[in-house]
Coordinates of C-alpha atoms in Angstrom, one line a residue:
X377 CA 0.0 0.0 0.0
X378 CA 1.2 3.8 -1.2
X379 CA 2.3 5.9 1.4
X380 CA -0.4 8.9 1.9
X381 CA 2.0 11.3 0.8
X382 CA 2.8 9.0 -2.3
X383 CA -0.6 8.7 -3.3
X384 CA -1.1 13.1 -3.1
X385 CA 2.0 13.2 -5.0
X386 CA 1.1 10.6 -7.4
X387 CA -2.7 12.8 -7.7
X388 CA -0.8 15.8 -8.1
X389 CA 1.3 14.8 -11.2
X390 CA -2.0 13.0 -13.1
X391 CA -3.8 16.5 -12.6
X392 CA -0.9 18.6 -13.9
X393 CA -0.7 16.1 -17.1
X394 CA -4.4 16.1 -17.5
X395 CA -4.1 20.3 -17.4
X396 CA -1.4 20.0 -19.6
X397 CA -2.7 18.3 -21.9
X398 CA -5.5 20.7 -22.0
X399 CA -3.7 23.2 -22.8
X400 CA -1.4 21.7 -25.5
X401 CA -4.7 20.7 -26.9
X402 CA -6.2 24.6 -26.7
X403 CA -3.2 25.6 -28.5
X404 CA -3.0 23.3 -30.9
X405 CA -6.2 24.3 -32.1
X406 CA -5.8 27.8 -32.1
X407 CA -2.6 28.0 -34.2
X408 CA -4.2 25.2 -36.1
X409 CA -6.6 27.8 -36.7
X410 CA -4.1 30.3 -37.8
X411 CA -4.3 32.3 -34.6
X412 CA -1.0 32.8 -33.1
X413 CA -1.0 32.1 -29.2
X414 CA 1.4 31.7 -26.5
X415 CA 1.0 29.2 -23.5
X416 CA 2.5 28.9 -20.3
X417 CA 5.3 26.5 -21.9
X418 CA 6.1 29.3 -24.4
X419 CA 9.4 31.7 -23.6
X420 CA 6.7 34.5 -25.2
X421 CA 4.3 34.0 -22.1
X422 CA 6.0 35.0 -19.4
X423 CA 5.8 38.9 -21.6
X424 CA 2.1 38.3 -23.0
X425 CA 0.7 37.6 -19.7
X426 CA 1.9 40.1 -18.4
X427 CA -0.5 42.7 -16.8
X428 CA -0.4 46.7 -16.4
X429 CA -0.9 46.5 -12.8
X430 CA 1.6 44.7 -11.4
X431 CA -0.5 44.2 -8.3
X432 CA -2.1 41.3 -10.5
X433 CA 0.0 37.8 -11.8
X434 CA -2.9 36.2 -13.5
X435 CA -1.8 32.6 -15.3
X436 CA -4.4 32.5 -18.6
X437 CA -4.3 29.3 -20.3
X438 CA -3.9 31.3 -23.2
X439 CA -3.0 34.5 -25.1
X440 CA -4.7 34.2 -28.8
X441 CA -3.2 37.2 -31.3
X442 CA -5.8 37.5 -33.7
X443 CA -5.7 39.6 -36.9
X444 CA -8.9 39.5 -38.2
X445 CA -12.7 39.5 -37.0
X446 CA -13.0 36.1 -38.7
X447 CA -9.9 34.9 -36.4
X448 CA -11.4 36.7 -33.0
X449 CA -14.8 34.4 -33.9
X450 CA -12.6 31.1 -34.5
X451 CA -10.6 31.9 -31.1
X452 CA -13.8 32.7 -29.2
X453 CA -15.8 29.7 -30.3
X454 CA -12.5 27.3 -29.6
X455 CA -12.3 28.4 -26.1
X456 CA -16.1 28.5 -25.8
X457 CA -16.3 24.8 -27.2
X458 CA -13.5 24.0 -23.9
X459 CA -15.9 25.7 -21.3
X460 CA -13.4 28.7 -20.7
X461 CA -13.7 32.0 -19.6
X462 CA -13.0 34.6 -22.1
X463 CA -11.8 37.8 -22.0
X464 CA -11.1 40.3 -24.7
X465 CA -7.6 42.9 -24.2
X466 CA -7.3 46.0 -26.2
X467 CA -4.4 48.3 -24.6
X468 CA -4.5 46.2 -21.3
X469 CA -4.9 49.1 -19.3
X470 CA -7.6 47.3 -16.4
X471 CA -6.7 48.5 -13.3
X472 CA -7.7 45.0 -11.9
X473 CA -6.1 43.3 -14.9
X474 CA -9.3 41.8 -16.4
X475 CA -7.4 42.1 -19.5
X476 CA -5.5 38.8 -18.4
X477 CA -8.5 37.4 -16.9
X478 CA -9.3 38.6 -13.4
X479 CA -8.3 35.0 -12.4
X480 CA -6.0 32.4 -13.2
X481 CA -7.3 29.7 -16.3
X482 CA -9.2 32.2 -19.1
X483 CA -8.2 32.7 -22.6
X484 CA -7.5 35.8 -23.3
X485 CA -7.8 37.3 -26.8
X486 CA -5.5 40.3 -27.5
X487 CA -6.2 42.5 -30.4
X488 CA -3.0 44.4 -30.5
X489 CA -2.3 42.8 -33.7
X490 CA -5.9 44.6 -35.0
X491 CA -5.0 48.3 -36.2
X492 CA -6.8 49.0 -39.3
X493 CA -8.0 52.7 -38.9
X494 CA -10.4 53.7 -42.2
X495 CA -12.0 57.5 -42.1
X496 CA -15.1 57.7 -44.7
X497 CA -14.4 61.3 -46.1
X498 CA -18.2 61.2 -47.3
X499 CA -19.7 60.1 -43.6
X500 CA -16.9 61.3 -41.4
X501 CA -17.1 58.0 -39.4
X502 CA -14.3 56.6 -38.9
X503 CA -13.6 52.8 -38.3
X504 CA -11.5 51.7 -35.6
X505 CA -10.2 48.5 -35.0
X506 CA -10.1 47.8 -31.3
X507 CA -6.3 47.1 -31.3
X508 CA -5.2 50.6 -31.5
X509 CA -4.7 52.9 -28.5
X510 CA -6.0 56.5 -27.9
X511 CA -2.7 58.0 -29.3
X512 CA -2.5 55.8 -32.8
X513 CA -6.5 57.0 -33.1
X514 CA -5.4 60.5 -31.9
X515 CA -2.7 60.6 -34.8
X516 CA -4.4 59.0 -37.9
X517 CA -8.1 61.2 -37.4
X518 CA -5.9 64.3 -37.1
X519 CA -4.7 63.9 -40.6
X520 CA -8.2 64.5 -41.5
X521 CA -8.8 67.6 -39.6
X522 CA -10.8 65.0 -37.2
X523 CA -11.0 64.1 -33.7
X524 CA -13.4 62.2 -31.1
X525 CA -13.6 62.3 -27.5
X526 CA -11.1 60.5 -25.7
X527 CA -9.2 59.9 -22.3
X528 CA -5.5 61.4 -22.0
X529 CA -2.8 58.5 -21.7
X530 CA -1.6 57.3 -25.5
X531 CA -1.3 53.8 -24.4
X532 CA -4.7 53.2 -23.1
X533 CA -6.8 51.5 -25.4
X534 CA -9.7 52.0 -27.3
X535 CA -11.5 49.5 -26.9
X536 CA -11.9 49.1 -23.2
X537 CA -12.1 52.8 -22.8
X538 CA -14.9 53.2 -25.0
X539 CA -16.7 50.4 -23.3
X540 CA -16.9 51.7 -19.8
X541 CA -17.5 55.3 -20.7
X542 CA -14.2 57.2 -22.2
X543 CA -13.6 60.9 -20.1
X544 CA -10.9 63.7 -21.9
X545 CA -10.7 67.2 -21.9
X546 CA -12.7 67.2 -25.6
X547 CA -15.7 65.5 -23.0
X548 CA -17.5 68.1 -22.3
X549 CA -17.5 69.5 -25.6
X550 CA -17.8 66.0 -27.5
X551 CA -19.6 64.1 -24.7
X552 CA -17.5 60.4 -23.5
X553 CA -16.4 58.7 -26.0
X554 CA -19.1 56.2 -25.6
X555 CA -21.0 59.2 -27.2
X556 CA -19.6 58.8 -30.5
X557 CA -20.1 55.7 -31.5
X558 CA -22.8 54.6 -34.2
X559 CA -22.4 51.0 -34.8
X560 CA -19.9 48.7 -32.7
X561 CA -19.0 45.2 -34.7
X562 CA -18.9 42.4 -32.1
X563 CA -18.2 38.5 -31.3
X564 CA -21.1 37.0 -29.3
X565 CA -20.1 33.9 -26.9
X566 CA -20.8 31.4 -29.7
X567 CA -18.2 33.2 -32.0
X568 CA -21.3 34.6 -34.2
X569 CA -20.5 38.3 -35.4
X570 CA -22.6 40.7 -35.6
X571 CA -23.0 44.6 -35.7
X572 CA -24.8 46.5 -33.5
X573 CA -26.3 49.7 -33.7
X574 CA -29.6 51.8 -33.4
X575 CA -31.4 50.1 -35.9
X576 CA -29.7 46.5 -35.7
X577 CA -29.3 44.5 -32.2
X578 CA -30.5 47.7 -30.2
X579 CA -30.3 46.1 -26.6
X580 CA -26.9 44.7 -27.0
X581 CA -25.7 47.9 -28.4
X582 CA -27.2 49.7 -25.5
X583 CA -25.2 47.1 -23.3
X584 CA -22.2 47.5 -24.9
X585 CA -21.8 51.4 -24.5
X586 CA -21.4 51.6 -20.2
X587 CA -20.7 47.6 -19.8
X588 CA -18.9 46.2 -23.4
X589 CA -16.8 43.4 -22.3
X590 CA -19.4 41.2 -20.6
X591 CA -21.7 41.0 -23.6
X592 CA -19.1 40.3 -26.3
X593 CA -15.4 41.1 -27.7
X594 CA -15.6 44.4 -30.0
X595 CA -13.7 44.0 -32.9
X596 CA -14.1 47.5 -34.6
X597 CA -15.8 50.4 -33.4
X598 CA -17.8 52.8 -35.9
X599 CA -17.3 56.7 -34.7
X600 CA -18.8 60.2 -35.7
X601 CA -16.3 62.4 -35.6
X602 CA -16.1 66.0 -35.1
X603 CA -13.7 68.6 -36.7
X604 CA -10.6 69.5 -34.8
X605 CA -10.8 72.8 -32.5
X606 CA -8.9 75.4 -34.1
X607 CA -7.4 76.8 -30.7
X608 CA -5.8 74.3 -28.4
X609 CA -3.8 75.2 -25.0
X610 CA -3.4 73.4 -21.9
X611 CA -2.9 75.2 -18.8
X612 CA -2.1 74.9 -15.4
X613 CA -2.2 76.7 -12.2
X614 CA -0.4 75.3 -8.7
X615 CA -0.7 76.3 -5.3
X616 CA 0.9 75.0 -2.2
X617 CA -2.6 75.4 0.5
X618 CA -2.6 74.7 4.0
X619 CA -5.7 72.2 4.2
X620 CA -7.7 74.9 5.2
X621 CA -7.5 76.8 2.9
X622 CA -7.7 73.8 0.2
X623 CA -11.1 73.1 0.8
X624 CA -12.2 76.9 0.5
X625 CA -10.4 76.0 -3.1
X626 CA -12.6 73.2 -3.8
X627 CA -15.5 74.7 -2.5
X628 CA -14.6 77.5 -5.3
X629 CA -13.9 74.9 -8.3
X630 CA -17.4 73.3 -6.8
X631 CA -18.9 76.8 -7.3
X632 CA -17.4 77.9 -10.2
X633 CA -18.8 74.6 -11.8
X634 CA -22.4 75.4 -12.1
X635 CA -21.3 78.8 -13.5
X636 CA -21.7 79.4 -17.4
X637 CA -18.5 77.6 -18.5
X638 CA -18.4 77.5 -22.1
X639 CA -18.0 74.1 -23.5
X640 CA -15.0 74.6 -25.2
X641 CA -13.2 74.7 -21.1
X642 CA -12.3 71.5 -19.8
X643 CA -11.3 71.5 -15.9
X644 CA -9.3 69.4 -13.0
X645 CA -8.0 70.0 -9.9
X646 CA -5.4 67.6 -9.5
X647 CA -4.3 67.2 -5.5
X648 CA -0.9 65.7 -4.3
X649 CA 0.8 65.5 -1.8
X650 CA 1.9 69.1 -0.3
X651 CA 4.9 70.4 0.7
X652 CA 4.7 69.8 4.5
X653 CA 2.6 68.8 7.0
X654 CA -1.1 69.9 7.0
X655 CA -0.9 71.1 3.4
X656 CA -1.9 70.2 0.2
X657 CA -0.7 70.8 -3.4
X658 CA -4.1 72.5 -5.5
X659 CA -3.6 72.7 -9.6
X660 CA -6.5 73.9 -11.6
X661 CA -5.9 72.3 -15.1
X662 CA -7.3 71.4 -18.2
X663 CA -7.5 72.5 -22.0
X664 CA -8.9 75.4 -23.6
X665 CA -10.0 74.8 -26.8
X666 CA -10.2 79.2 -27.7
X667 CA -8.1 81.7 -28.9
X668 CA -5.4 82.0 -26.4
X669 CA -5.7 85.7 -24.9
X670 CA -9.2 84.8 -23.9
X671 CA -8.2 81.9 -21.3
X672 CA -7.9 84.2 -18.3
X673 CA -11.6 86.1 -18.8
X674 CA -12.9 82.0 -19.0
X675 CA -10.9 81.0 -15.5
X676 CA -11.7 84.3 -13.7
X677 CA -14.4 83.0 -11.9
X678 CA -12.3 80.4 -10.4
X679 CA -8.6 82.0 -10.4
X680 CA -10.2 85.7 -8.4
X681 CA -11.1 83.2 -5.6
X682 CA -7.9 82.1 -5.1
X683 CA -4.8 83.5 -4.1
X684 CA -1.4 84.3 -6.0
X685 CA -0.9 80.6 -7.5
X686 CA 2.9 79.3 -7.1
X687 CA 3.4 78.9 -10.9
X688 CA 0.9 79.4 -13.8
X689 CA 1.5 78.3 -17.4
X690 CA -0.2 78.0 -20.4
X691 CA 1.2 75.3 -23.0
X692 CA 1.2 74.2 -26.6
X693 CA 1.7 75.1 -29.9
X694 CA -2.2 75.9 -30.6
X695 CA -3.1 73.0 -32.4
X696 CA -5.3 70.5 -31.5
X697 CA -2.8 67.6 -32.0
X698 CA 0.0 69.6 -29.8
X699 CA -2.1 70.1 -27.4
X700 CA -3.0 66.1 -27.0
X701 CA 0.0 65.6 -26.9
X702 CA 0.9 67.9 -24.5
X703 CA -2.0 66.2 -21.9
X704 CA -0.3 62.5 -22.4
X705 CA 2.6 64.2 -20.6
X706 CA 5.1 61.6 -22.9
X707 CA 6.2 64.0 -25.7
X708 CA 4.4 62.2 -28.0
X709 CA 1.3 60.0 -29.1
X710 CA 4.1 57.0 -30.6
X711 CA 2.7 53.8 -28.8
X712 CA 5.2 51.5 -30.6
X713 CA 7.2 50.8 -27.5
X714 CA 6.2 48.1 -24.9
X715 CA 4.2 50.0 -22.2
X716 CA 5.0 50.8 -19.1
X717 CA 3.7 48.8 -16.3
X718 CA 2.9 50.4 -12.8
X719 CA 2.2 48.9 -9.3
X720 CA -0.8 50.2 -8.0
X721 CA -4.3 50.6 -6.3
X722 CA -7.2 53.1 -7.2
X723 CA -10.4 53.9 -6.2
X724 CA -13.2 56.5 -7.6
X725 CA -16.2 58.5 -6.5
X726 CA -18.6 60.4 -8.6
X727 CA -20.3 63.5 -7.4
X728 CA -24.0 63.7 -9.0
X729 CA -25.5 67.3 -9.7
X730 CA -27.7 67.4 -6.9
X731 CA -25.3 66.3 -4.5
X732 CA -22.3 68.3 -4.4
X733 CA -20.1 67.8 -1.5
X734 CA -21.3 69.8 2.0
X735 CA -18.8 72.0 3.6
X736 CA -17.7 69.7 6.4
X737 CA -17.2 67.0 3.5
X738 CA -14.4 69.4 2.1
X739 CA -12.9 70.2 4.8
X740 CA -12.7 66.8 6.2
X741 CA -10.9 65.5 2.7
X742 CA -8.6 68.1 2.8
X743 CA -7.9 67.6 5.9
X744 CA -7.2 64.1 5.4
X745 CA -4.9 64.5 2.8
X746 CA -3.2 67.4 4.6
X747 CA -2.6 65.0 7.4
X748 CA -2.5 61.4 6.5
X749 CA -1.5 62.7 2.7
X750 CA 1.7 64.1 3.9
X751 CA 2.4 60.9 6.1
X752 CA 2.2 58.7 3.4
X753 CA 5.6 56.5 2.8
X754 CA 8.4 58.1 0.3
X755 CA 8.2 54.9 -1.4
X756 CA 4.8 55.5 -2.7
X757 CA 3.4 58.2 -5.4
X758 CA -0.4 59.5 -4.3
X759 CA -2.7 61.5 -6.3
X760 CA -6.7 62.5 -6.3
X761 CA -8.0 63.8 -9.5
X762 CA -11.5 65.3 -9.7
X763 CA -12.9 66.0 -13.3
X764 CA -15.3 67.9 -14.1
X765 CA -18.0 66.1 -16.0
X766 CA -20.9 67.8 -16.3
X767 CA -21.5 71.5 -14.8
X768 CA -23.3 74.5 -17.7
X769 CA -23.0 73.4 -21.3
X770 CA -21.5 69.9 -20.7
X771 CA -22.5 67.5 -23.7
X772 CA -22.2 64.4 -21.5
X773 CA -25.0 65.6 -19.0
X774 CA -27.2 66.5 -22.4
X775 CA -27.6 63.0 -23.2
X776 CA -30.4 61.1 -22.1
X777 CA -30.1 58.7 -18.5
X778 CA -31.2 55.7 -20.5
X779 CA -29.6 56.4 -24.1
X780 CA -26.7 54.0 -23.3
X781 CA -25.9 51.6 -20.1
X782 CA -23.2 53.9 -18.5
X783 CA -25.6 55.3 -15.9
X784 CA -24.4 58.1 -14.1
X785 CA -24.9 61.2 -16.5
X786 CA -25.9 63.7 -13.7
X787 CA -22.1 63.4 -12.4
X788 CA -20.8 66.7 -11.5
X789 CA -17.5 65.8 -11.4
X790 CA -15.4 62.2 -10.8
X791 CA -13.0 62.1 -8.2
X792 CA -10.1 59.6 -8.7
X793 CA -8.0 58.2 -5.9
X794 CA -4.8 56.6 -6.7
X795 CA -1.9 55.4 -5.0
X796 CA 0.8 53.8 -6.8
X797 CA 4.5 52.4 -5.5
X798 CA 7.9 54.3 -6.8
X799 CA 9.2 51.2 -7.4
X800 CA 7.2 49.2 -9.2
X801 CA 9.2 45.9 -8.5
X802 CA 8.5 47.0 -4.3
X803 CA 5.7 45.2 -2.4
X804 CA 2.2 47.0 -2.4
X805 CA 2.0 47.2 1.2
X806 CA -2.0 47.2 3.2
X807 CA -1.6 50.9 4.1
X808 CA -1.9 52.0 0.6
X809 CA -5.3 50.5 0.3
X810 CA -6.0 52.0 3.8
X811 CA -4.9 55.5 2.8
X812 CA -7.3 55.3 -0.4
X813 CA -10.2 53.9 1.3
X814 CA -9.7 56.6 4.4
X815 CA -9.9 59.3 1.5
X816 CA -13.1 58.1 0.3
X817 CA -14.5 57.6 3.4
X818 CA -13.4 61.3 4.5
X819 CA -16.3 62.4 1.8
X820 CA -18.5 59.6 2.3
X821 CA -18.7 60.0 5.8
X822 CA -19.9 63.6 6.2
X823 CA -22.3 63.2 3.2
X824 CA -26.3 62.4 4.3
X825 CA -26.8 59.0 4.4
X826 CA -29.0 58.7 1.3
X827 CA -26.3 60.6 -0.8
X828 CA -26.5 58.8 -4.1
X829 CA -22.8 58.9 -5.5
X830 CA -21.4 56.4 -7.5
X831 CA -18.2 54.9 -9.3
X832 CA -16.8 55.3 -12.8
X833 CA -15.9 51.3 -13.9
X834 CA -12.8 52.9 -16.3
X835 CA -11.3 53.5 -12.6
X836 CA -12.3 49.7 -11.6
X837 CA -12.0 48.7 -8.2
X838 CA -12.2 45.0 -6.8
X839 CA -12.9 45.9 -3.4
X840 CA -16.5 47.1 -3.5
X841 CA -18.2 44.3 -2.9
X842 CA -21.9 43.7 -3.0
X843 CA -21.9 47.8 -3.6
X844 CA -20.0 47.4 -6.7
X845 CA -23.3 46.7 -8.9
X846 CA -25.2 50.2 -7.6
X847 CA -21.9 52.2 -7.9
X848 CA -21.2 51.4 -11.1
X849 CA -24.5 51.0 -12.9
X850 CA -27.2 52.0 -10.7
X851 CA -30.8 51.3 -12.3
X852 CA -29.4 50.1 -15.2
X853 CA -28.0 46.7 -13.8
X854 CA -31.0 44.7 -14.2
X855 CA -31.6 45.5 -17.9
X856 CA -27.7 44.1 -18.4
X857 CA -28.8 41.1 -16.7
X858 CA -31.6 40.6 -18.9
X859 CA -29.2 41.7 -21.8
X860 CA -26.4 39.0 -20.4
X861 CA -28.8 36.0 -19.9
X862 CA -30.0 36.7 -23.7
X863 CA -26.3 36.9 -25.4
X864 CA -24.2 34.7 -22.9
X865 CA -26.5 32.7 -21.3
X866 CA -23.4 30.5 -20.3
X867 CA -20.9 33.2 -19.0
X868 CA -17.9 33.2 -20.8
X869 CA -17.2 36.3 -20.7
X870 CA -17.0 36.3 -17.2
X871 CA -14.5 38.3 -14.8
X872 CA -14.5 39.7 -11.6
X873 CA -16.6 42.6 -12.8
X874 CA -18.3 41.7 -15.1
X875 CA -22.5 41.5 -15.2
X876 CA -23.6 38.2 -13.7

């Protein structure tokens, strides 16, 4: 008779033959299929699986490089056909890295090798193959005197940014970038195609503008596009506040917000950590897409409230493409090199219209970061960015509640909480999810109880839990049920986030 341990040892080896196996098998297929893919027993996996977030180590059983929509179908219905869980990876920018799964075992299907970008001079809709990142999109539309709506960082990518909403400083002018789409062409669960759009496959393409990745894989995205500004500047303005004094700030931006902002402003107030202890480092940014010499009549109503900022500058060449550039803070839109990955943790809060932060929430956040802000380790990078979404003029508050699935158009502004290590190689250590969650809470906490704020799911956070579903989608989550049962009644596309 086997010794126990024998036996576990012997169990052990016959299961990692059997997944083995599996996953020899998986391959096989796929490059049978002319898909090239990378396993765990490839030299290119180690690289492939790799996510953003370093936080996240996710083991897929496989990465499929697709080039075609015919190839994302083949790869989806192979990995359907073997009961796995599928996700689809545009720029691979998920904070949580759903883009490698959200869990160890799924195939993922990365569309980096998907780049086609065709304008229709006739239609101005451009066609955009969900492989491409903001910059390459950014680049190619310009040389048509076109642009759409889009978030700031070149390497993000379009696809996944489009899908859970898509906020730059064209928003409020353009709307998200959600807001620009007129057809999305997608793989269903069963490796079916099909294109979605007001008139064809209305609920899913509902679905997929506020909630994309659960429903199907996007393949290429249709978008109206809108001339480039003629005037383009970004500007900034920095203070060094004692707490105090910061929440008087915010309570300004916060005012000056429901003044008559043209649409043409877009607006930030990006907080770090200050210069000593109990203060707080304030910058009023953004883009002004008018002439130049009219900038400072815009901001008055902000800037007068304050007093003499630290530094003030107003950047860029005037063009529109200069000044995107200038907002990806690289020095360019080239996305050809690998991307940086970053260790990190972030949370978000959105501020609706007819809840805008009391007095004592204010003062309590800026007190928090005056205090615990400055006490954070040297090791670790902190930031809180609050955008302003909506506020006079904004198109993204024009748009109708139910129009698509992203559900929180009466946001004011989203506030962003991030907290990310120097080193990205260092351990994340408890106390930066601690210091993000005591930030929230600072707001949260001296807000009524009934306050109805939410989240924005391009700022993903695992650690909601059963609140994640209201924050994120609000009403609208039991239509995407409805919408999920119908399209993937089987859950492969199925990740930590995803609709259930």
């Amino acid at each position: 008779m086997y010794p126990s341990h024998t036996i576990l040892q012997v169990i052990i080896i016959s299961y990692l033959a059997i997944v083995a196996h599996a996953a020899n098998d998986l391959l096989a297929q796929l490059n049978n299929a002319g898909i090239k893919s990378y396993g765990p027993e490839d030299q290119e996996y180690a690289s492939a699986s790799k996510a953003f977030n370093l936080r996240y180590t996710y083991q897929p059983a496989a990465i499929a490089f697709p080039t075609s929509a015919a190839a994302v179908s083949k790869a989806v219905a192979i990995g359907a056909s073997k009961n796995l869980n599928i996700v689809a990876r545009s720029g691979g920018h998920s904070y949580i890295a759903n883009g490698t799964g959200g869990k160890n075992g799924a195939l993922v299907i990365d569309l980096s090798r998907m780049k086609n970008i065709v304008f229709n001079s006739s239609t101005k809709v451009a066609t955009v193959e969900t492989g491409n990142r903001l910059g390459d999109v950014a680049l190619r539309l310009n040389r048509d005197g076109r642009g759409i709506p889009h978030g700031t960082c070149p390497y993000v990518g379009i696809g996944g940014h489009t899908s859970f909403g898509g906020f730059g400083h064209t928003s409020r002018m353009w709307g998200l970038t959600l807001d620009a789409v007129s057809a999305l062409n997608v793989v269903l669960a069963d490796g079916t195609a099909v294109r979605a759009s007001r008139e064809s496959q209305q609920d899913l393409f509902w679905a997929m503008r506020g909630a994309g990745p659960s429903f199907g894989i996007i393949t290429s995205i249709e978008f109206n596009t809108y001339p480039v500004p003629t005037y383009a500047y970004v500007y900034h303005y920095i203070w060094q506040l004692p707490a105090e004094q910061a929440a008087s700030a915010f309570k300004s931006f916060q005012t000056f917000a429901h003044t008559n902002i043209p649409k043409e402003l877009s607006c930030y107030v990006y907080l770090s950590k200050g210069v000593s202890r109990g203060s707080v480092s304030f910058e009023f940014t953004g883009a002004w897409y008018g002439p130049k010499e009219q900038l400072d009549s815009v901001v008055l109503g902000f800037v007068n409230t304050m007093p003499k900022p630290n530094s003030v500058s107003v950047v860029g060449n005037g063009t529109y493409i200069d000044a995107v550039v200038q907002a990806g803070g690289m020095g360019n839109l080239d996305t050809s090199k690998p991307d940086q990955s970053q260790k990190f943790y972030a949370k978000s809060l959105t501020v609706p219209e007819g809840g805008m932060l009391s007095d004592d929430a204010m003062k309590s956040f800026m007190g928090y970061l005056g205090d615990a802000g400055t006490r954070v380790s040297q090791d670790m990078h902190w930031f809180m960015l609050v955008e302003l979404f909506g506020g006079s003029n904004s198109k993204i508050n024009s748009v109708a509640a139910n129009d698509t699935s992203y559900a929180r158009r009466d946001t004011l502004f989203t506030i962003q909480f991030y907290i990310s290590m120097v080193n990205p190689q260092s351990a994340f250590p408890n106390g930066g999810f601690d210091f993000l969650d005591g930030a929230v809470n600072s707001i949260v906490s001296r807000m009524p109880f009934n306050w109805d704020y939410g989240a924005y799911t391009n700022y993903v956070d695992d650690r909601l839990g059963t609140n994640a579903t209201k924050l994120y989608y609000s009403s609208h989550y039991q239509r995407l049920k409805s919408v999920k049962k119908a399209v993937d009644p089987n859950n492969v596309f199925m990740f930590p986030t995803s609709i259930q």
